[in-house]
Short mmCIF file of C-alpha atoms and ligand atoms in Angstrom, two decimals:
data_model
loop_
_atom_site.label_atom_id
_atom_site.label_comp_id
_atom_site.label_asym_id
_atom_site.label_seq_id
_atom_site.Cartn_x
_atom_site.Cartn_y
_atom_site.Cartn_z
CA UNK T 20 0.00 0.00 0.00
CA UNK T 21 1.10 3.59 -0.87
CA UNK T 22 0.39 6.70 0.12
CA UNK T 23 -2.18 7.14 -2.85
CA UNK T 24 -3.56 4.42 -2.18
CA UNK T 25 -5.55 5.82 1.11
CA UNK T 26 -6.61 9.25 -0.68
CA UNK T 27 -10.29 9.74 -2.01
CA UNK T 28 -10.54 9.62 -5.53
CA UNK T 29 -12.98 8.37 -7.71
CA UNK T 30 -13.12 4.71 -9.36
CA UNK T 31 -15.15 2.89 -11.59
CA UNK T 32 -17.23 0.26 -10.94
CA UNK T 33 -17.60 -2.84 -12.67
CA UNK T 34 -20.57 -1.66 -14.08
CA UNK T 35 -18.26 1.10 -15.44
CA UNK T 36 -20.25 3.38 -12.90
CA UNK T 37 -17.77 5.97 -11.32
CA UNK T 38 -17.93 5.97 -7.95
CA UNK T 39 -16.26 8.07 -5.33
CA UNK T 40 -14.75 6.04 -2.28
CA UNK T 41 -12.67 7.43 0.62
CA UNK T 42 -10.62 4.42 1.46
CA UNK T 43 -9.71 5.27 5.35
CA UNK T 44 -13.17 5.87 6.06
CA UNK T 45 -14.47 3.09 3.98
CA UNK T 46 -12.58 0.28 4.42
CA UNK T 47 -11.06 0.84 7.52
CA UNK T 48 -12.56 1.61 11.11
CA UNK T 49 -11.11 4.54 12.30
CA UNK T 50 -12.34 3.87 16.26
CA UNK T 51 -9.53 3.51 18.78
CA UNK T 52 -9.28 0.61 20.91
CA UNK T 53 -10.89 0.57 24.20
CA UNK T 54 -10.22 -0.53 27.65
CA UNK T 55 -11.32 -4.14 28.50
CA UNK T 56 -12.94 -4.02 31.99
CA UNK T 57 -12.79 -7.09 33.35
CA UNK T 58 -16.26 -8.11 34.01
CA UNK T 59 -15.87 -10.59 37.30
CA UNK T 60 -12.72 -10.87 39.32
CA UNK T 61 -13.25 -14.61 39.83
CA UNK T 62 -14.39 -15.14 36.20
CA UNK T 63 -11.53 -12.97 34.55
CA UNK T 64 -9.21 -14.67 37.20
CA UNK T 65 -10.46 -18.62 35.35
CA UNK T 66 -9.98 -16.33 32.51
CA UNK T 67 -6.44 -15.22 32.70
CA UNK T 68 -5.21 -19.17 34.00
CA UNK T 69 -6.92 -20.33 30.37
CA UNK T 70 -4.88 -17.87 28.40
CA UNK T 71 -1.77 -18.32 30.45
CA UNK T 72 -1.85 -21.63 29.27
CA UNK T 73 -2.42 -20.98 25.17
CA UNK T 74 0.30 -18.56 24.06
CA UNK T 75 0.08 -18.33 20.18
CA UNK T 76 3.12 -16.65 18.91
CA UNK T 77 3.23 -14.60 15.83
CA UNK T 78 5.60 -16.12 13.78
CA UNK T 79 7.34 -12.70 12.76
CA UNK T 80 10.96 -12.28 12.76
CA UNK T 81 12.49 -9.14 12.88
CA UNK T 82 16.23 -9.39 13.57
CA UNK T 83 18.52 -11.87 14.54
CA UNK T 84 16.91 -13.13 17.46
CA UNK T 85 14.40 -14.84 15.42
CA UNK T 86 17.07 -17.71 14.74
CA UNK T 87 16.89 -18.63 18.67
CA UNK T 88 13.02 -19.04 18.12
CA UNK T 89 13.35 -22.25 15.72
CA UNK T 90 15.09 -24.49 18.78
CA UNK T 91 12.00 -23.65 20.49
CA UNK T 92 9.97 -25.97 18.20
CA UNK T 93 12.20 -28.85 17.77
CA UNK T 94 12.46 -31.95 20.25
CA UNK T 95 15.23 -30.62 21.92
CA UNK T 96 13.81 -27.66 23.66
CA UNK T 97 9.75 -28.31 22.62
CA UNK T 98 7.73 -25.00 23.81
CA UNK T 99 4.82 -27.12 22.38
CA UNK T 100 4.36 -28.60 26.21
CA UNK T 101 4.34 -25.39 28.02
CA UNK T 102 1.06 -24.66 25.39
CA UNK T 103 3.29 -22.48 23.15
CA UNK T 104 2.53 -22.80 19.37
CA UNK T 105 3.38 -20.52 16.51
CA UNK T 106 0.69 -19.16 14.24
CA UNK T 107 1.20 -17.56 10.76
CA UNK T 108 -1.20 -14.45 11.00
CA UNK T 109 -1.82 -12.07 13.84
CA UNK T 110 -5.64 -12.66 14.42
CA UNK T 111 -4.62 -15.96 15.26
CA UNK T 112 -1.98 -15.13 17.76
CA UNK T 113 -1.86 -13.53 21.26
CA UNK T 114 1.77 -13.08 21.40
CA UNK T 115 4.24 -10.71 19.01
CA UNK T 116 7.41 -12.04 20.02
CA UNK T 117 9.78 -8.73 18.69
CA UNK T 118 13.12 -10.84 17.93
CA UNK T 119 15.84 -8.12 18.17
CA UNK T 120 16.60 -4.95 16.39
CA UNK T 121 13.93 -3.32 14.24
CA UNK T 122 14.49 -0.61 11.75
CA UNK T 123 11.76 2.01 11.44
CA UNK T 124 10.67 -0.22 7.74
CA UNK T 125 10.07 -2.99 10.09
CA UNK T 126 8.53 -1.31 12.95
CA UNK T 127 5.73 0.00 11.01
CA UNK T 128 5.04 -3.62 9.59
CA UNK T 129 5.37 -4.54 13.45
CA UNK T 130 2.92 -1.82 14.51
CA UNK T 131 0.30 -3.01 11.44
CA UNK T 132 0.51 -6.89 13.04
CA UNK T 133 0.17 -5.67 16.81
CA UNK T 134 -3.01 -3.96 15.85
CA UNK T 135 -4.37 -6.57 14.35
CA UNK T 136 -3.99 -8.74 17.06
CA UNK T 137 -7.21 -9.86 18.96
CA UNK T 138 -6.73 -8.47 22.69
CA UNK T 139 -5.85 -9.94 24.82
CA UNK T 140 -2.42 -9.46 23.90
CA UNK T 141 1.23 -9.64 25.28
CA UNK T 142 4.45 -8.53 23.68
CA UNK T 143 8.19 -10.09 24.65
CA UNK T 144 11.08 -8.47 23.32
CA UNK T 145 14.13 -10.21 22.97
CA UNK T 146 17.40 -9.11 22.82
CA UNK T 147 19.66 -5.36 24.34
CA UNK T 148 18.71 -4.15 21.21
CA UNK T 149 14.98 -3.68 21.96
CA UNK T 150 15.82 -2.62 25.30
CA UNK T 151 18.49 0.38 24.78
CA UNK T 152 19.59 -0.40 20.77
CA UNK T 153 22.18 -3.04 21.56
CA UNK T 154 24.84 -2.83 19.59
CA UNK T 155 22.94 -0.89 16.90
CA UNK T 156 22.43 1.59 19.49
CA UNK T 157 24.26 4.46 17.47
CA UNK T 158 22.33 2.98 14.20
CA UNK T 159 20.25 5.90 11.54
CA UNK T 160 17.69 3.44 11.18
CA UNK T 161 16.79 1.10 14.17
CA UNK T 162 14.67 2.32 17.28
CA UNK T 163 16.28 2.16 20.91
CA UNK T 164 13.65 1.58 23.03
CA UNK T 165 10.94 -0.46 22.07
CA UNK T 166 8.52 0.35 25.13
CA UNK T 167 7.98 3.78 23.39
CA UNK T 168 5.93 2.63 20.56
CA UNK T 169 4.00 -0.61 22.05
CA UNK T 170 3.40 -1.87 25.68
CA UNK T 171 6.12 -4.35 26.34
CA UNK T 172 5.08 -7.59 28.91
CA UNK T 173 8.74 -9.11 29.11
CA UNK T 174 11.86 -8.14 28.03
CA UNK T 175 14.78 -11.07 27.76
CA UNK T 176 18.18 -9.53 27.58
CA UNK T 177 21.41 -11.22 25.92
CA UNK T 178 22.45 -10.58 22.41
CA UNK T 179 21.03 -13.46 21.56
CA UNK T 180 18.97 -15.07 24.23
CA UNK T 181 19.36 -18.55 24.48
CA UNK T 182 16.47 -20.77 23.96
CA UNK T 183 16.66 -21.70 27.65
CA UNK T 184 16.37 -17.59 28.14
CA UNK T 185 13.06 -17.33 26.02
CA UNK T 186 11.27 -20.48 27.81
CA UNK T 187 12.68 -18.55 30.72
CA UNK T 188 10.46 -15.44 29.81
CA UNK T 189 7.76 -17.38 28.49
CA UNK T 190 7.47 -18.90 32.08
CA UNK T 191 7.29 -15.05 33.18
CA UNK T 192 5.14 -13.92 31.10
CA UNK T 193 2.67 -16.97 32.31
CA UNK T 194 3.35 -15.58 35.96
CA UNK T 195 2.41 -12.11 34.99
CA UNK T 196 -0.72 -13.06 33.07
CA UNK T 197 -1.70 -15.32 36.02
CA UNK T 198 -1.57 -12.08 37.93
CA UNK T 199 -3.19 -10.18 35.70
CA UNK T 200 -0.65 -8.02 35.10
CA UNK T 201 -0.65 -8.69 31.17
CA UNK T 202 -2.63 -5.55 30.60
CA UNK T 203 -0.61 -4.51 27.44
CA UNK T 204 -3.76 -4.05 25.26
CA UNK T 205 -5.38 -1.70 27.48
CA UNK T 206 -2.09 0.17 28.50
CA UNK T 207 -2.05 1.12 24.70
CA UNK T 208 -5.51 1.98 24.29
CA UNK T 209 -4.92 3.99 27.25
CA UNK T 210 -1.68 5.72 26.02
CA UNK T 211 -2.73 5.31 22.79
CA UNK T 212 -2.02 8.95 21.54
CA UNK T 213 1.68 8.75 23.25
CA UNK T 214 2.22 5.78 21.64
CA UNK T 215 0.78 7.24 18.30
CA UNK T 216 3.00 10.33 18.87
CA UNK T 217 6.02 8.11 19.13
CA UNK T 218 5.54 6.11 16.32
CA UNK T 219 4.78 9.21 14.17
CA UNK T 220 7.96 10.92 15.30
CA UNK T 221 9.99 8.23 13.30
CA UNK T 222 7.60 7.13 10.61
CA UNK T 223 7.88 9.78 8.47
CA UNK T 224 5.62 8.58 5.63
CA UNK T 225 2.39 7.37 7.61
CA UNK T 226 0.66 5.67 4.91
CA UNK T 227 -1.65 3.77 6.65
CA UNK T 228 -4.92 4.24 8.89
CA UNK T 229 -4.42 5.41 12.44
CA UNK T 230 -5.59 2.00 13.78
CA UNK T 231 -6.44 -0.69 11.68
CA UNK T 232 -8.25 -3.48 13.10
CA UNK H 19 55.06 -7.06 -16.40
CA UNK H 20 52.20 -8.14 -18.21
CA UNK H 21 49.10 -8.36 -17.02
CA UNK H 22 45.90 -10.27 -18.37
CA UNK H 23 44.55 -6.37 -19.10
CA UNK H 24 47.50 -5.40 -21.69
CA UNK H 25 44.80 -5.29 -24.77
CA UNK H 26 42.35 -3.70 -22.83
CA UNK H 27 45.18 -1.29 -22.74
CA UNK H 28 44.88 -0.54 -26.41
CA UNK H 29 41.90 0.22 -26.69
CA UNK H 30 41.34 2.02 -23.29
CA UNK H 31 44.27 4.29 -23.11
CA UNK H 32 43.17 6.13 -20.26
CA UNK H 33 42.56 2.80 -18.26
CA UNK H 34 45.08 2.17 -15.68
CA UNK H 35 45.94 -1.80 -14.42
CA UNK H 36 47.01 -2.44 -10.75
CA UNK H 37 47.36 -5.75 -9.67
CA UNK H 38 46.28 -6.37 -6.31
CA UNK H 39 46.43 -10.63 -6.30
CA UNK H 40 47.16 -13.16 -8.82
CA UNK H 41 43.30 -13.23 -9.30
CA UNK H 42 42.20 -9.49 -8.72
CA UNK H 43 42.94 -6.55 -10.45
CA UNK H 44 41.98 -2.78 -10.29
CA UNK H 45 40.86 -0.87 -13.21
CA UNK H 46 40.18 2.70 -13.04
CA UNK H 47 38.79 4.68 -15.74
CA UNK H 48 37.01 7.96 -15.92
CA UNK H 49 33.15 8.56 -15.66
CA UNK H 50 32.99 8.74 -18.93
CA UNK H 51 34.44 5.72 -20.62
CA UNK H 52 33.37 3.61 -17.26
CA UNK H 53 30.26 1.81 -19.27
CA UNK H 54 32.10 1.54 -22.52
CA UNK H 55 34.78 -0.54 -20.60
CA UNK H 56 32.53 -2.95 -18.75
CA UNK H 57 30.49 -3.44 -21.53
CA UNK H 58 33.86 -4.02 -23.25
CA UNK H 59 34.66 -6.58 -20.44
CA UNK H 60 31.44 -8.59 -20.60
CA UNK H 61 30.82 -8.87 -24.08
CA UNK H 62 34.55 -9.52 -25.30
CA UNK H 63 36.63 -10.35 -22.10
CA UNK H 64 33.88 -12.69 -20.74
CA UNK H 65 33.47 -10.92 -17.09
CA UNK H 66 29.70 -12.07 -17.18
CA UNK H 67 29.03 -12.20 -13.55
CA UNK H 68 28.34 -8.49 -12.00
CA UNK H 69 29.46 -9.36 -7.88
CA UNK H 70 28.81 -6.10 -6.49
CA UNK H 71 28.19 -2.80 -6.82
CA UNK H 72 29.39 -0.24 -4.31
CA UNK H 73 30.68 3.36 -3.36
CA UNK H 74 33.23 4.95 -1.49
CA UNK H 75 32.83 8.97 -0.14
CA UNK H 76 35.89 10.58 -0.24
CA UNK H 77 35.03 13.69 1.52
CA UNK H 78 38.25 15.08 1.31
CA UNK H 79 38.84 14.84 -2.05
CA UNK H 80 35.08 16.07 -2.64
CA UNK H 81 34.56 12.97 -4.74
CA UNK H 82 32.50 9.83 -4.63
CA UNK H 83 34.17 6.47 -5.92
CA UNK H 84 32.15 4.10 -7.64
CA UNK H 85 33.56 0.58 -7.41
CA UNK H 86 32.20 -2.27 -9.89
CA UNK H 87 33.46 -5.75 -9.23
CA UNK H 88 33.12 -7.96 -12.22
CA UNK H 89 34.18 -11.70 -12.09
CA UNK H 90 34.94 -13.78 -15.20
CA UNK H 91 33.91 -17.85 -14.17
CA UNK H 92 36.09 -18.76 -17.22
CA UNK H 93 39.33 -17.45 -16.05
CA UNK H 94 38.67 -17.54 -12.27
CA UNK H 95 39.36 -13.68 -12.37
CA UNK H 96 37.78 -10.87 -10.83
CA UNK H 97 38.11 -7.17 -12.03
CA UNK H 98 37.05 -4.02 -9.90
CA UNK H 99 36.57 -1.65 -11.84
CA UNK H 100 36.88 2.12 -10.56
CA UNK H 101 35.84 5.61 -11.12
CA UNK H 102 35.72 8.82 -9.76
CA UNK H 103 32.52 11.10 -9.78
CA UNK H 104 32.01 14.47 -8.53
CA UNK H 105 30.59 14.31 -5.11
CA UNK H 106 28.64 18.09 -5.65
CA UNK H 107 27.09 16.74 -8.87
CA UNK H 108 26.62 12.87 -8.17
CA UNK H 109 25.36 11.17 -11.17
CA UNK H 110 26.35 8.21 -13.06
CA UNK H 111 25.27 6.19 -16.59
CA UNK H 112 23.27 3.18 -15.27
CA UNK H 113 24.13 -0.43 -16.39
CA UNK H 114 21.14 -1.98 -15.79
CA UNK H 115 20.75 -2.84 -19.19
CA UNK H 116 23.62 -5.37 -18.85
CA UNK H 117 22.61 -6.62 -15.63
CA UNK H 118 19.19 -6.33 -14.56
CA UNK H 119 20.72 -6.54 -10.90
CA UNK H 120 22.69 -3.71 -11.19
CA UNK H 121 19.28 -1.69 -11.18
CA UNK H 122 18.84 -2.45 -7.16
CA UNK H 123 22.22 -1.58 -6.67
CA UNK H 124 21.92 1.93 -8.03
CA UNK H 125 19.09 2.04 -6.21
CA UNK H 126 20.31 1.69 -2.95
CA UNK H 127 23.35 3.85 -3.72
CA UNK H 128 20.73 6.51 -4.92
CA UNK H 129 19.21 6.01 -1.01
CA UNK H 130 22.20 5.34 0.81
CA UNK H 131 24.82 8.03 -0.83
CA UNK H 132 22.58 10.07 -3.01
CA UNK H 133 24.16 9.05 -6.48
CA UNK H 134 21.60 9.18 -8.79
CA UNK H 135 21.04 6.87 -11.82
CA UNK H 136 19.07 8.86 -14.21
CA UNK H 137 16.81 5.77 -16.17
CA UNK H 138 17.52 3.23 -14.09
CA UNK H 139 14.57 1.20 -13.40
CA UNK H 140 12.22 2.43 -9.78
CA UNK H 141 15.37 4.44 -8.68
CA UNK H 142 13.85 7.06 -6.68
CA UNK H 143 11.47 4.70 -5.14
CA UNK H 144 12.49 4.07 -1.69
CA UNK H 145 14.65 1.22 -1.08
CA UNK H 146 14.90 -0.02 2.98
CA UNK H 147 14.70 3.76 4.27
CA UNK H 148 10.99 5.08 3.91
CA UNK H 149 10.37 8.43 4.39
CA UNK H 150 13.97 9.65 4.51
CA UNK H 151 14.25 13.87 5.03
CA UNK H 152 17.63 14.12 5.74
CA UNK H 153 20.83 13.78 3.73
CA UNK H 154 21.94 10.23 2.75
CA UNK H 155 22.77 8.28 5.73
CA UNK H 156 25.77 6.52 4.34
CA UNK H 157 27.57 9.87 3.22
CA UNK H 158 30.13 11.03 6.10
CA UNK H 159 28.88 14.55 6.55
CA UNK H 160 26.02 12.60 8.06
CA UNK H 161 26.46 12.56 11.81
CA UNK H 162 24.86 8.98 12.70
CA UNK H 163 25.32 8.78 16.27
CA UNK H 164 23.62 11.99 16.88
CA UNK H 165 20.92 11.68 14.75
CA UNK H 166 20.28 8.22 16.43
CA UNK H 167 20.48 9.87 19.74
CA UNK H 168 17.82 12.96 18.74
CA UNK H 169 15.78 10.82 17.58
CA UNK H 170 15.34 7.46 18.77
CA UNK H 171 14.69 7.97 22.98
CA UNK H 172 17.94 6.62 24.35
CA UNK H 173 17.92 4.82 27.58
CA UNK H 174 18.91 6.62 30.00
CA UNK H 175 21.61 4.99 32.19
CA UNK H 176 23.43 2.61 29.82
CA UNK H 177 27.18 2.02 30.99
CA UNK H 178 29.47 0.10 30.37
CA UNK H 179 30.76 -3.05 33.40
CA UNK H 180 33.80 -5.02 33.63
CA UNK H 181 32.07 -8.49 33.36
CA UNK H 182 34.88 -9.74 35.36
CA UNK H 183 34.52 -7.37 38.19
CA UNK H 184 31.19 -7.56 38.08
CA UNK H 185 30.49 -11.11 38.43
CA UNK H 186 33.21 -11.18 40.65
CA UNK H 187 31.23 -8.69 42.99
CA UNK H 188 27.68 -10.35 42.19
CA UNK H 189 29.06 -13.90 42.95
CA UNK H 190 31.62 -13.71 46.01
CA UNK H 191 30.21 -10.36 47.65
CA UNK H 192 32.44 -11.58 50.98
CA UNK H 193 35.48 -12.15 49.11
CA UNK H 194 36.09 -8.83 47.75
S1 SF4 B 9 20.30 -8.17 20.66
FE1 SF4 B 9 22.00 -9.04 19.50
S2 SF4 B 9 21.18 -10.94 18.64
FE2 SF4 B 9 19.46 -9.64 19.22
S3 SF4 B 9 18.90 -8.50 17.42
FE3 SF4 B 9 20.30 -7.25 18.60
S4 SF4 B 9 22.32 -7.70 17.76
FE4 SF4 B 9 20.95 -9.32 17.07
#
């Protein structure tokens, strides 16, 4: 998608009708998320033990870390029995798993999938370099600190992590849920126009809807 | 001594040889005979395989240098091929129609130092920086750390520990 792309213009139909369409308004919602409230302690307490125990992963790479992910599904190490699985789209998943450095290309791809996500969701960032830029942390093109532009649940430092490291945070990240401290989802829709801010600061060319779910 | 690059010699008078390795030699050429010469090298000497494409800012000199490195699978030889633009005035022929590959390189050259490639296929569309408003990143008047620093929110408090020192303190507290 392009910048054009998302400006009003007119079209034709296929019944060679021209018609005028306003893409951001008509094919996106332009709403901003919204605070979950849990409804019942107790029930959202049954709740949070069920989705402590089903982490889908959004199988999305974005720097080197990503290579320490693949152990995770062999034999060897086998994050299958903790209820870990990898997914291949973000509406299926519940956790973005942000594998090391991003550039600012990548981080708007990132941003695109986190949205997407059904709530509730959780975010683990691997790696120094989402923490203070590792050793990209003089780079022109890869973000610092990743809790400025989405709500991060765990961060697992080492450049790389080993795969002992990540079921290590994945074992956290259960913990926190548990707790119901895995309130990423409504942190952002709560921040959402600091977060917004942020990620506008770097991305020069926003060419895509505010919040596209 | 002679050098695999005598004929070229003939024909290229202004080309000058410098062996580097018994299988690498440097070519440089002006701007303007640069695509005559690789075409020259391809289509007669047999250098069909285009390895890389790269530049070189030489600030102090005010010029860019363009580096082609050409490889001939025949002769197990490879060729780099150099040449000297103005760095005020960056632009270059394109030889994409030689190598369709060579159209990405210019295209991240055009991103990363600014050298354009007038006709060279999608060259001004962005390449891995979107939305860049400052000068090309890779050029050394650019000032990387600071720009990182204004604008990515560094972490406060990163320093730097003596892992020995440190685990030495963390793991025998008594000792020390
Ligand atoms: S922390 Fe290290 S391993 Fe991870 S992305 Fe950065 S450089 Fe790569």
């Amino acid at each position: 998608m392009s910048k054009s792309d998302l400006e009003k213009r007119t079209v034709m139909s296929p019944d060679g009708e021209p018609i005028e369409i306003n893409p951001l308004q008509d094919y996106f919602c332009d709403a901003h998320p919204k605070v979950h409230e849990p409804v019942l302690p107790i029930f959202e307490k049954f709740l949070n033990w069920a989705r402590s125990e089903s982490l889908w992963v959004l199988g999305f790479g974005t720097g080197c870390g990503a290579i320490e992910m693949r152990p995770l599904m062999t034999p060897r190490f086998d994050a299958y029995r903790f209820g870990i699985q990898w997914r291949p789209t973000p509406r299926q998943s519940s956790v973005f798993i942000i594998s090391g450095y991003l550039s600012v290309k990548t981080l708007k791809r990132v941003i695109r999938s986190y949205e997407q996500m059904q709530n509730p969701k959780f975010v683990i960032a691997l790696g120094s370099c989402t923490i203070n830029g590792g050793m990209y942390w003089d780079s022109y093109n890869t973000i610092k600190r990743l809790d400025h532009y989405l709500p991060v649940d765990v961060y697992i430092a080492g450049c790389m992590p080993r795969p002992e490291a990540i079921l290590a945070g994945f074992e956290k990240l259960k913990e926190l849920i548990r707790q119901g401290k895995g309130e990423g989802a409504n942190l952002y829709a709560q921040n959402f126009d600091w977060y917004k801010a942020n990620q506008k600061k770097i991305i020069k060319d926003w060419d895509m809807p505010d919040y596209n779910w | 001594m002679s050098t695999p690059f005598d004929n070229i010699k003939t024909v290229f008078r202004n080309a000058e040889v410098k062996p580097q390795r018994q299988d690498l030699y440097h070519l440089s050429i002006p701007k303007e005979q640069l695509v005559a010469l690789v075409t020259h090298l391809k289509e007669v000497e047999g250098y069909l395989h285009l390895v890389q494409l790269t530049a070189v800012d030489w600030i102090e000199k005010n010029q860019f240098q363009l580096t082609y490195i050409l490889n001939n699978p025949t002769k197990r030889l490879d060729v780099m091929v150099k040449t000297f633009i103005d760095r005020d005035n960056p632009t270059m022929d394109t030889i994409h129609h030689m190598w369709e590959q060579a159209a990405t390189y210019q295209r991240e050259l055009r991103e990363m130092f600014g050298i354009d490639f007038p006709g060279s296929p999608r060259v001004d569309k962005p390449f891995i920086l979107e939305g860049w408003d400052n000068i090309p990143p890779y050029r050394r008047d650019f000032d990387t750390k600071k720009y990182a620093e204004e604008t990515y929110f560094p972490r406060p408090g990163r320093e730097t520990n003596d892992p020995k020192e440190y685990m030495k303190k963390k793991l025998y507290p008594d000792e020390i």
